[in-house]
Tab-separated table of C-alpha atoms in Angstrom:
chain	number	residue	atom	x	y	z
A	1	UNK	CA	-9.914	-0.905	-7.934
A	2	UNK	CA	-10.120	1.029	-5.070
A	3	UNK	CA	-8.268	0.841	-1.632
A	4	UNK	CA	-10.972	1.857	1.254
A	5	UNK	CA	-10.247	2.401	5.182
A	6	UNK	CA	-13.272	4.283	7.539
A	7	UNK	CA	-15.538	5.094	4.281
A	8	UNK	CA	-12.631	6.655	3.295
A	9	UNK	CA	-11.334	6.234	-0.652
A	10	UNK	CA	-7.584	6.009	-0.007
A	11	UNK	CA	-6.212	5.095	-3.708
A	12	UNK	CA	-8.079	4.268	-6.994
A	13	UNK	CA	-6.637	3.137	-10.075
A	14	UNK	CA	-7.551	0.275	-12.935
A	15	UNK	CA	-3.965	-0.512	-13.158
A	16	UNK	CA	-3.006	-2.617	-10.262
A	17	UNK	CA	-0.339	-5.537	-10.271
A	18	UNK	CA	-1.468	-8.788	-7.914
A	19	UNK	CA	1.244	-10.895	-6.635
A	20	UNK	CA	0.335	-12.693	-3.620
A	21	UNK	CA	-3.136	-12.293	-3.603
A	22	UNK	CA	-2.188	-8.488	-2.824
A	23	UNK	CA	-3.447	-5.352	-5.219
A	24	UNK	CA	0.061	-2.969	-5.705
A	25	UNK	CA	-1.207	0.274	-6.335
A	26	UNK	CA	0.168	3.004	-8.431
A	27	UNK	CA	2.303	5.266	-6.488
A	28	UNK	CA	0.467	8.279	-7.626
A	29	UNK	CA	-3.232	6.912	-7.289
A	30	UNK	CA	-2.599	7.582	-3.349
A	31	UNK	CA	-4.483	10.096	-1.933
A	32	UNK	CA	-1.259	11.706	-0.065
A	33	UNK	CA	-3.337	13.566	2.794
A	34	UNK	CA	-4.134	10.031	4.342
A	35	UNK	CA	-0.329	8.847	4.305
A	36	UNK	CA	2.324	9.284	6.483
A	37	UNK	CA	5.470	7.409	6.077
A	38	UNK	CA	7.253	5.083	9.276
A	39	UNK	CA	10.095	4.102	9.997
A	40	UNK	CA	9.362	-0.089	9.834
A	41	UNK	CA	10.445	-2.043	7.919
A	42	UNK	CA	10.745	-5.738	6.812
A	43	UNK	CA	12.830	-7.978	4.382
A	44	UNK	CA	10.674	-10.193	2.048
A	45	UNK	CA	13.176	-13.052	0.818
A	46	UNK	CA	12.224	-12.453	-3.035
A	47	UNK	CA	10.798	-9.067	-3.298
A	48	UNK	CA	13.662	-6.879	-1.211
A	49	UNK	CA	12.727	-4.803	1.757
A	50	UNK	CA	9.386	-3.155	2.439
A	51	UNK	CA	8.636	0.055	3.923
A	52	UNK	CA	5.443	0.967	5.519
A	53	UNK	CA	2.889	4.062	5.950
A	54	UNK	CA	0.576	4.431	8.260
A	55	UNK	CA	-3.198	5.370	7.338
A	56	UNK	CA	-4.511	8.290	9.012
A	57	UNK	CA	-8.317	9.075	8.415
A	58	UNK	CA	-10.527	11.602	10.917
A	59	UNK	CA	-7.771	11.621	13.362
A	60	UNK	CA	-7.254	7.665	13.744
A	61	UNK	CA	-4.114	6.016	12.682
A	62	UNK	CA	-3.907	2.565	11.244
A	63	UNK	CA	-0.262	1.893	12.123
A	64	UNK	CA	2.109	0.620	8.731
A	65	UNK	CA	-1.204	-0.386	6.914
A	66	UNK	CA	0.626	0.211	3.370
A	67	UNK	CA	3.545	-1.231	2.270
A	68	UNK	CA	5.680	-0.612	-0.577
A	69	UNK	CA	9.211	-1.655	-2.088
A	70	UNK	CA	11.495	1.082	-2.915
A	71	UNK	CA	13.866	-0.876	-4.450
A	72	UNK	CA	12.251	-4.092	-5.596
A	73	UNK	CA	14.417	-7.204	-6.477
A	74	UNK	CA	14.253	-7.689	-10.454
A	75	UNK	CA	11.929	-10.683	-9.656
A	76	UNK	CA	9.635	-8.058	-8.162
A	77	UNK	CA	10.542	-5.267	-10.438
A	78	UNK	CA	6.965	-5.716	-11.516
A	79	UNK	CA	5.813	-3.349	-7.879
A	80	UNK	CA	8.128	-1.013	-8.000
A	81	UNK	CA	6.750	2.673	-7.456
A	82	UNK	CA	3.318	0.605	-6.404
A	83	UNK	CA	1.851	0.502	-2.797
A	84	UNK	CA	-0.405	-2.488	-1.135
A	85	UNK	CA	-2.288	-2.503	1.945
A	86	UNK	CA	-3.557	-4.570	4.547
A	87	UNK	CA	-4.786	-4.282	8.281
A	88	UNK	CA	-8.256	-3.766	7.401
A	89	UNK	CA	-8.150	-1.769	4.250
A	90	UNK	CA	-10.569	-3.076	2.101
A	91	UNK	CA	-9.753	-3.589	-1.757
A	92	UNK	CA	-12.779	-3.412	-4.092
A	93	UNK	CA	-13.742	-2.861	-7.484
């Protein structure tokens, strides 16, 4: 699979979890240029609480468009040190 913004390959990897219809990454199958971490953050009732990097590709930001779980409920334990996206970053085989 392969996480896309702006033509831009952000993370690849053939090792991705799905819960909710999302694809968790591997941590380490980021491309870490493109990343920059935020301060936002949210509570999921079963997974824990997220927190969010912005995209950055050719100068344009795509505010919190990754999410991850740093410390994952055991019912999510299954995401842990994985990263998902959203707000127009396409996921693709």
């Amino acid at each position: 699979m392969r996480a896309i913004w702006k033509d831009t390959v952000l993370a690849t990897s053939d090792d991705t979890v799905v819960v909710e219809n999302n694809h968790y990454f591997p941590a380490d199958s980021l491309r870490k240029e493109f990343f920059r971490e935020t301060s936002n953050h949210t509570v999921c009732p079963w997974k824990g609480t997220a927190s969010y990097y912005d995209v950055v590709v050719d100068g344009e930001t795509n505010p919190n468009a990754a999410w991850y779980y740093p410390e994952p409920s055991s019912a999510a334990r299954q995401i842990a040190h994985r990263v998902a996206f959203w707000k127009g970053i396409r996921v693709e085989p």
